[in-house]
Short mmCIF file of C-alpha atoms in Angstrom, two decimals:
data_model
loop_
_atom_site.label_atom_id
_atom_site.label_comp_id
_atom_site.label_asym_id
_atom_site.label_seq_id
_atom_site.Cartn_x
_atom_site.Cartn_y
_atom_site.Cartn_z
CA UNK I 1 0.00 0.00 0.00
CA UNK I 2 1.42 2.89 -0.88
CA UNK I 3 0.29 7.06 0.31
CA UNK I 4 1.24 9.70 -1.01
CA UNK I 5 1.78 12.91 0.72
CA UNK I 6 2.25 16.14 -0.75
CA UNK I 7 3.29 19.60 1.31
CA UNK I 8 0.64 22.40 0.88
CA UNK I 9 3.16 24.78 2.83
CA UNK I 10 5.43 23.99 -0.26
CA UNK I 11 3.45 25.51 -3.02
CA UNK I 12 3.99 28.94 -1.43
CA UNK I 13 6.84 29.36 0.76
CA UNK I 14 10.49 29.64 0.37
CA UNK I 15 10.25 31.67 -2.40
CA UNK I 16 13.34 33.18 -4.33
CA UNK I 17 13.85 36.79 -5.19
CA UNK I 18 14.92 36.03 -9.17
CA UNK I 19 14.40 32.93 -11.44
CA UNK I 20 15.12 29.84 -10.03
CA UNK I 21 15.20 26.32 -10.65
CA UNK I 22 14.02 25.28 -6.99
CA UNK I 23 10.66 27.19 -6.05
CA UNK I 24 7.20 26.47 -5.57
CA UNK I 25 6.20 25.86 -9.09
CA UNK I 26 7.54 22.43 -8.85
CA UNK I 27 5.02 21.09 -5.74
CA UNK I 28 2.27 23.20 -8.27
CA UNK I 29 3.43 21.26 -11.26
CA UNK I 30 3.77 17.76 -9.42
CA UNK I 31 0.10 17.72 -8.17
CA UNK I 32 -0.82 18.39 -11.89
CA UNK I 33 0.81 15.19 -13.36
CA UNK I 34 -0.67 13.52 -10.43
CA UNK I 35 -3.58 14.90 -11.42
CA UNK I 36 -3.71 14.29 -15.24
CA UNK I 37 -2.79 10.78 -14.47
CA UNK I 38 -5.76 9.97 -11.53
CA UNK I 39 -3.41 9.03 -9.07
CA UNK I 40 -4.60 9.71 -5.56
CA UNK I 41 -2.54 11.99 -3.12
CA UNK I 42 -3.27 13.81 0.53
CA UNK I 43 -2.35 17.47 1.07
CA UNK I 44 -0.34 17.73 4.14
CA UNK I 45 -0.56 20.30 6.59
CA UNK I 46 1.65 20.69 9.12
CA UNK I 47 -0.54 22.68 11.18
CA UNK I 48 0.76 24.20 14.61
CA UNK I 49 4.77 21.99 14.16
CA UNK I 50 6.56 21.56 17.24
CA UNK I 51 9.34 24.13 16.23
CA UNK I 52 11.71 22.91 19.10
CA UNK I 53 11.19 19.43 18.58
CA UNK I 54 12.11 19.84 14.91
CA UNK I 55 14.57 22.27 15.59
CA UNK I 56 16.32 18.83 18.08
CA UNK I 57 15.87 16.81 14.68
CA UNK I 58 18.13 19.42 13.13
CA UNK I 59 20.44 19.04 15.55
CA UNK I 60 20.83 15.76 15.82
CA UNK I 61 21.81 15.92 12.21
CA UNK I 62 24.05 18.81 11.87
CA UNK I 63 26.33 20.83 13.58
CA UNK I 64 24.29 23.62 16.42
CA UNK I 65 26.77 25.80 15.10
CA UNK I 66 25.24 25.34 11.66
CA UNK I 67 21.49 25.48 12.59
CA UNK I 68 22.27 28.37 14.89
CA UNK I 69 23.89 29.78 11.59
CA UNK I 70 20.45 29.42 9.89
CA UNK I 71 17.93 30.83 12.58
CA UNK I 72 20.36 33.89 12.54
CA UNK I 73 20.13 34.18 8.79
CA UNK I 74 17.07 33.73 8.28
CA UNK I 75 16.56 37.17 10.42
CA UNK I 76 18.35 38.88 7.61
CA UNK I 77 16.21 37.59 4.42
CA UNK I 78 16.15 37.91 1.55
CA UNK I 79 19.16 36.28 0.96
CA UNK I 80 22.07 33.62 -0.89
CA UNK I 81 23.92 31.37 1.70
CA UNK I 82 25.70 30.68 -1.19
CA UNK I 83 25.69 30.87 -5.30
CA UNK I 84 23.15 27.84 -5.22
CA UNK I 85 20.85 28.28 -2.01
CA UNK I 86 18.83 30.85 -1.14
CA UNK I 87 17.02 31.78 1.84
CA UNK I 88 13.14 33.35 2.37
CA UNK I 89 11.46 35.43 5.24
CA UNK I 90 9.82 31.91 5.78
CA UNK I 91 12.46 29.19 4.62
CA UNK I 92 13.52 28.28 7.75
CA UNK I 93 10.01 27.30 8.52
CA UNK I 94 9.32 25.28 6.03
CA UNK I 95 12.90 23.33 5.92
CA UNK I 96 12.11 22.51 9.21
CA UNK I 97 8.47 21.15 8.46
CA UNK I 98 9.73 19.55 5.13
CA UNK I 99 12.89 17.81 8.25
CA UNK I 100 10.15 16.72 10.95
CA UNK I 101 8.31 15.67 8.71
CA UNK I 102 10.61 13.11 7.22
CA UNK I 103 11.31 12.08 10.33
CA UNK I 104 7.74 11.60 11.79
CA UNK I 105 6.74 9.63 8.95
CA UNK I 106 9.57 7.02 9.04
CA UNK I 107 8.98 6.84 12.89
CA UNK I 108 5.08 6.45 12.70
CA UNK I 109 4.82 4.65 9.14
CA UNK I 110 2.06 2.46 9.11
CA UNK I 111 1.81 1.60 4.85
CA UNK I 112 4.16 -0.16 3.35
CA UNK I 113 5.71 3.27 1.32
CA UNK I 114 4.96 6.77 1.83
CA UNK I 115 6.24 9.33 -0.37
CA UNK I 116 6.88 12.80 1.02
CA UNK I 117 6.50 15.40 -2.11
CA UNK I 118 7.75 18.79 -0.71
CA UNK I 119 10.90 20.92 -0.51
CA UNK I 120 13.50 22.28 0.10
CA UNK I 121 15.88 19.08 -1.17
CA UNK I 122 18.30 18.10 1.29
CA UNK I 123 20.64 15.43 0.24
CA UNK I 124 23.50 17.80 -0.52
CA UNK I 125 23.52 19.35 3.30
CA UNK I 126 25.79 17.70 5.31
CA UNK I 127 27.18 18.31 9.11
CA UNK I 128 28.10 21.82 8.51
CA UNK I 129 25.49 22.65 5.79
CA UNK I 130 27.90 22.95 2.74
CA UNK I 131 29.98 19.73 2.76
CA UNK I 132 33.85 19.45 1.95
CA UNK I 133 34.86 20.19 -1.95
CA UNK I 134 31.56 20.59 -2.31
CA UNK I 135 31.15 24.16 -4.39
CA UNK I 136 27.35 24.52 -2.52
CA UNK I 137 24.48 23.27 -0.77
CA UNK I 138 22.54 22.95 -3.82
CA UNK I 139 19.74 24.22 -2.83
CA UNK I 140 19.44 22.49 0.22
CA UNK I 141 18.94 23.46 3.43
CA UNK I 142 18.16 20.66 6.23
CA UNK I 143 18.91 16.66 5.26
CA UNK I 144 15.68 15.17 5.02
CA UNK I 145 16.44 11.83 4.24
CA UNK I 146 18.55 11.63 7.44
CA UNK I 147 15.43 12.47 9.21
CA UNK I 148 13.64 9.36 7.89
CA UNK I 149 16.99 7.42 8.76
CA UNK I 150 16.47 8.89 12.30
CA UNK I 151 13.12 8.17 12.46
CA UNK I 152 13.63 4.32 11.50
CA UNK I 153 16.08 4.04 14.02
CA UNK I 154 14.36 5.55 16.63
CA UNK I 155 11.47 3.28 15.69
CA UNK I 156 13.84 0.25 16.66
CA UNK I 157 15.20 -0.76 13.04
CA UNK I 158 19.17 -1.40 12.81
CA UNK I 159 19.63 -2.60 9.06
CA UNK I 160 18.55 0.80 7.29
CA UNK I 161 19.13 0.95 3.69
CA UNK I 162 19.20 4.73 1.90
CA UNK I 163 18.99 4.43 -2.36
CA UNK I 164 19.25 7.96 -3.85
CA UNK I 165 18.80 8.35 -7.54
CA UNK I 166 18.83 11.81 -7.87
CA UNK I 167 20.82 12.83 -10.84
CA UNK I 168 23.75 14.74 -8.43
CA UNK I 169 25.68 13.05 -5.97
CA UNK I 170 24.03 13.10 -2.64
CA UNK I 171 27.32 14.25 -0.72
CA UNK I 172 25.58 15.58 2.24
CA UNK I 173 23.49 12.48 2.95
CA UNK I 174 27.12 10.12 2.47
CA UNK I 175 28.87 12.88 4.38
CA UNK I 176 26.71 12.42 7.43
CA UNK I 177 26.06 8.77 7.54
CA UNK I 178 29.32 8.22 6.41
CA UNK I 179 30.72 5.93 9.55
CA UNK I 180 27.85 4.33 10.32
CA UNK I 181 26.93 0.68 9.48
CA UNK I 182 23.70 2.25 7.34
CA UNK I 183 24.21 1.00 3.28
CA UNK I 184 23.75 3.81 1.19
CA UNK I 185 23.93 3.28 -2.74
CA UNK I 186 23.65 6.79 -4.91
CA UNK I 187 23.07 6.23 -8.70
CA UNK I 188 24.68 9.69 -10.26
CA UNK I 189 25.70 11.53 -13.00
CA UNK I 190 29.74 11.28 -13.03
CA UNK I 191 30.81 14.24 -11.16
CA UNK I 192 33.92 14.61 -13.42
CA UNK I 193 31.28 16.28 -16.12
CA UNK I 194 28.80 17.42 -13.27
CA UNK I 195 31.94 18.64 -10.86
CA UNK I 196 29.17 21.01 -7.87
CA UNK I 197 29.65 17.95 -5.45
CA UNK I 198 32.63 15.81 -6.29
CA UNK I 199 32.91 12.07 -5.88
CA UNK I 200 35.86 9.90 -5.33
CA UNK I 201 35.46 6.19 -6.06
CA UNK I 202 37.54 5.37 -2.94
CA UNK I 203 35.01 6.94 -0.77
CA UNK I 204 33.39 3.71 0.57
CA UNK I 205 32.97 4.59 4.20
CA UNK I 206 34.97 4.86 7.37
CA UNK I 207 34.89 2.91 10.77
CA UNK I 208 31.59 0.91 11.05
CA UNK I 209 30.46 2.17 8.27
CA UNK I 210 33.42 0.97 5.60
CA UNK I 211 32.05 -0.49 2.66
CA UNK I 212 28.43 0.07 2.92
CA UNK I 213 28.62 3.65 1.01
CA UNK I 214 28.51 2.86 -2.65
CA UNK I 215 28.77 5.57 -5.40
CA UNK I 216 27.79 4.07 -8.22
CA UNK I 217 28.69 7.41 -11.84
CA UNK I 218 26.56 7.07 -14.79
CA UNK I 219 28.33 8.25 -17.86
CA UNK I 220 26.52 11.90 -19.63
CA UNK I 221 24.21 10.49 -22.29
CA UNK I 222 23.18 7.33 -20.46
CA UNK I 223 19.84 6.16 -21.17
CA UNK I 224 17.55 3.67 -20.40
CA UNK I 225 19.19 0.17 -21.76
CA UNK I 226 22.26 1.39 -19.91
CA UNK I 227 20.59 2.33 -16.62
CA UNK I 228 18.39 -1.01 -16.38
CA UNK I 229 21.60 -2.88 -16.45
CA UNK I 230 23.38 -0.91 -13.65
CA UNK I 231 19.77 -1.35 -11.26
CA UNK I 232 20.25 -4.72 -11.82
CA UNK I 233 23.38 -4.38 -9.77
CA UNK I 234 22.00 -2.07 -7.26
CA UNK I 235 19.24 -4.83 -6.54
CA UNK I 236 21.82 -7.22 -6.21
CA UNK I 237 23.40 -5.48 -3.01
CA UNK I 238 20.93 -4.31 -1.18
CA UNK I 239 19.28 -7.52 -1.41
CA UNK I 240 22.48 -8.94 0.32
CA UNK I 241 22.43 -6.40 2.63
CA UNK I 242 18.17 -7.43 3.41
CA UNK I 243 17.37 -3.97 4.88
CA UNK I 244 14.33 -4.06 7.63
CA UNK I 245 13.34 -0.66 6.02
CA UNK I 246 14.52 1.98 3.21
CA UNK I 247 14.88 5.72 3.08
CA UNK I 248 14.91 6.75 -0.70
CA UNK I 249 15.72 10.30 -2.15
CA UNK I 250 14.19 10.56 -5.13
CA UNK I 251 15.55 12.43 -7.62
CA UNK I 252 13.95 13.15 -11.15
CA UNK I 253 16.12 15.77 -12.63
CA UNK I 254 17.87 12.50 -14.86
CA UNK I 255 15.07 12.67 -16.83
CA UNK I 256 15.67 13.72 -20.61
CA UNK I 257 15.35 17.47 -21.17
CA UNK I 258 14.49 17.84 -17.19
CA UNK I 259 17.17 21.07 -17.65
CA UNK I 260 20.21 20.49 -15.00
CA UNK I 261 22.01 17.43 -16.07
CA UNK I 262 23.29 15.64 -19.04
CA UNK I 263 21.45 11.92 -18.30
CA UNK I 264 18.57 10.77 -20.99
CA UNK I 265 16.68 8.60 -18.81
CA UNK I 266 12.42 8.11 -19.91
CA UNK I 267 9.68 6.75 -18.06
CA UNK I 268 11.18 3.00 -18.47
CA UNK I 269 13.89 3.87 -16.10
CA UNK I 270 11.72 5.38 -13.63
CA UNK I 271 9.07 2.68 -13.52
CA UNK I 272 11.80 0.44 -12.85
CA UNK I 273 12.99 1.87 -9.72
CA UNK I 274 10.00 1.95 -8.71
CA UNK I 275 9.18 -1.47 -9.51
CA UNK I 276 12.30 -2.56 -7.78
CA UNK I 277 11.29 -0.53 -4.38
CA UNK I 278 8.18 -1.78 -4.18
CA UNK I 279 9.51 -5.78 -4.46
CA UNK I 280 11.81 -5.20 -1.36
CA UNK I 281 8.34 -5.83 0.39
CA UNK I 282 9.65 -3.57 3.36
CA UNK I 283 8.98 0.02 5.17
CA UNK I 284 9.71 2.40 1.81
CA UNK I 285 10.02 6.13 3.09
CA UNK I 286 10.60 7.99 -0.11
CA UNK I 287 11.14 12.29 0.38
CA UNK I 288 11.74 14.31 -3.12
CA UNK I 289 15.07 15.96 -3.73
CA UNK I 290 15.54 17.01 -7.74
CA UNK I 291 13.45 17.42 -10.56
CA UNK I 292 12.31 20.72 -12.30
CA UNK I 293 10.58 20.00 -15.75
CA UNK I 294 10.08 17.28 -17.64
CA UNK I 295 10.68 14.96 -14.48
CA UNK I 296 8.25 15.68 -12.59
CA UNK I 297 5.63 15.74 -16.03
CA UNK I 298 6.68 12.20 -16.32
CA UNK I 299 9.35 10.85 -14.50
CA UNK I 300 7.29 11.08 -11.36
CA UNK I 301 4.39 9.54 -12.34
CA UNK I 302 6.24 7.00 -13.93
CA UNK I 303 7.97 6.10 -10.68
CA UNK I 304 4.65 5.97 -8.74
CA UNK I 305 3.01 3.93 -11.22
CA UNK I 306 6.24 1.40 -10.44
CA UNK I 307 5.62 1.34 -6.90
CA UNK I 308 2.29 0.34 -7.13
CA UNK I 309 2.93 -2.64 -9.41
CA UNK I 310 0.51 -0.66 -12.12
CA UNK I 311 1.59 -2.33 -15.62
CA UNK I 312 2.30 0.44 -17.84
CA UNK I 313 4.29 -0.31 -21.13
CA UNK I 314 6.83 1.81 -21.33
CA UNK I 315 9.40 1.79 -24.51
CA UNK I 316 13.19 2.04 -23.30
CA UNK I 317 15.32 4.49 -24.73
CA UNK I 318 19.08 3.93 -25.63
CA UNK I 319 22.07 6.41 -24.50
CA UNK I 320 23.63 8.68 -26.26
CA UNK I 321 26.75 6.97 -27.27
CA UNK I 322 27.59 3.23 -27.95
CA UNK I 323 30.15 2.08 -25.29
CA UNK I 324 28.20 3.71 -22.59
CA UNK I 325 26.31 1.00 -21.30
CA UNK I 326 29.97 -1.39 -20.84
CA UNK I 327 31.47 1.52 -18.98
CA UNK I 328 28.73 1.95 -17.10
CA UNK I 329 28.25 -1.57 -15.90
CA UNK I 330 32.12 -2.04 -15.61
CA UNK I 331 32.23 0.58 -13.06
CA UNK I 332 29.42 -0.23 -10.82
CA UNK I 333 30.21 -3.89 -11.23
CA UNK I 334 34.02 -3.54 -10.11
CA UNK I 335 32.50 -0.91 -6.62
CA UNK I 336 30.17 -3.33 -5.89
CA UNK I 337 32.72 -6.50 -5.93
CA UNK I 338 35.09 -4.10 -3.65
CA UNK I 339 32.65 -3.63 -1.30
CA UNK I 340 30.15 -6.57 -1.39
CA UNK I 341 32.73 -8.33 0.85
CA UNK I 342 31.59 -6.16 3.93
CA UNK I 343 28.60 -6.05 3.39
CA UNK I 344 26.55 -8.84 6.07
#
């Protein structure tokens, strides 16, 4: 059974000053493909939040210094944290909503998946908001698929698996996670040709948590009949792993023509993610991190119609460039056999 959620707060608040690419429009244009393709959702309003409750989510997460940082900020709005992120009169607010709750519905999840549709992203803040090498927070203010982590372990679960598929690296998510025995596999674009939040494929974790963090870089121009093949892979490992529950950031920005990265993944790809999710047969939270255009048109509904096992026949697309699909595969098949060892 799967619910969908979707944050009224979202569709007007945190608002930028000039164009850009993260604003309400996308919550707007979300519930219309929902719409268009009679798929059920439940506005949610957060109603009178528990500011210092989620305000001790946040700071479990990251640093005090860094949530201090923000409360002070956000006094001083409009204005950039950096050339990426911007903050609102009412940002901080809804970040901290969008935070607690993530975290509430890990901790009280009672279908098999929600999906949390609202924003701000988080999966690029880390400890101190803007993580090391990384050139910004990407939009991102609190990490809100940490929350669900938190709330899954405060709910009593110790194997906690985290997939993120958005089309950019989720550095802030590895960064804080990054020594604990929590597997977390992120299907990206190559940050060699996508550089905002770099990767290094010796990155695989530190202390307890060495060898369950997987990067997994997806050539520019891969498609479909490239992407299928590295799932495959994915499924493969967290399978071994056999998670009691899964936090997923879902990211639709790798959708062709979507506008901020160089992937050409259609509907096929996305169904089968979803499909995949959905056959773990465990607690699914899911909260949304990219997607600006054409991903959330289709990508999105695509996904949904995955995770609810609806049969849809979508027509795979190829990549770009012939060789893509072996490099691809090569690569994720020689991080998984370095860390599948470790992995119990």
């Amino acid at each position: 059974m799967i619910q969908i959620l979707v944050s009224e707060n979202s569709m007007h608040m945190h608002v930028p000053r000039e164009h850009h690419p993260e604003n309400p429009e996308r919550i707007v244009r979300a519930i219309s493909a929902l719409k268009r393709h009679g798929i059920r959702y439940e506005l949610h309003d957060a109603g009178r939040m528990d500011t210092g409750e989620a305000l001790s989510i946040a700071r479990r997460i990251h640093s005090r210094g860094y949530v201090d940082k923000i409360q002070m900020l956000s006094k001083k709005t409009p204005l950039n944290i950096d050339p990426d992120t911007y903050l609102s009169s009412d940002t901080l607010t809804l970040a901290l909503e969008t935070l607690y709750t993530s975290y509430l519905t890990a901790l009280n999840l009672d279908r098999d998946i929600v999906f949390y549709i609202a924003r701000p992203p988080g999966h690029h803040a880390g400890y101190h908001g803007k993580t090391r090498r990384a050139r910004t927070q990407g939009f991102c203010i609190f990490n809100n698929a940490v929350a669900a982590v938190h709330g899954f372990i405060d709910r009593g679960f110790k194997n906690i698996g985290i997939l993120d598929f958005d089309a950019h690296y989720g550095n802030g998510s590895m960064e804080l996670l990054y020594t604990s025995r929590i597997l977390q596999v992120d299907l990206h674009q190559d940050t060699r040709s996508l550089p905002v939040f770099p990767w290094n494929p010796s990155e695989i974790g530190a202390g307890d948590g060495y060898g369950y963090k997987i990067g997994i870089p997806l050539e520019p121009g891969t498609g479909d009949d490239s992407f299928v093949q590295v799932l495959g892979t994915v499924k493969r490992i967290i399978e071994k792993y056999n998670p009691e529950a899964l936090v997923v950031s879902a990211g639709f920005d790798g959708f062709i023509g979507d506008g901020l990265t160089d992937l050409v993944l259609t509907e096929y790809s996305y169904y089968r993610i979803g499909y995949m999710i959905q056959g773990f047969g465990i607690p699914v939270a899911i909260v949304l991190e990219g997607g600006y255009s054409r991903g959330l048109d289709k990508g999105l509904v695509a996904f949904i119609h995955g995770l609810t096992g609806t049969r849809v026949a979508y027509a795979p697309g190829r990549s770009l460039q012939g060789g893509i699909a072996r490099v691809n595969l090569a690569r994720a098949n020689k991080i998984i056999s370095r860390v599948e060892k470790y992995i119990v």
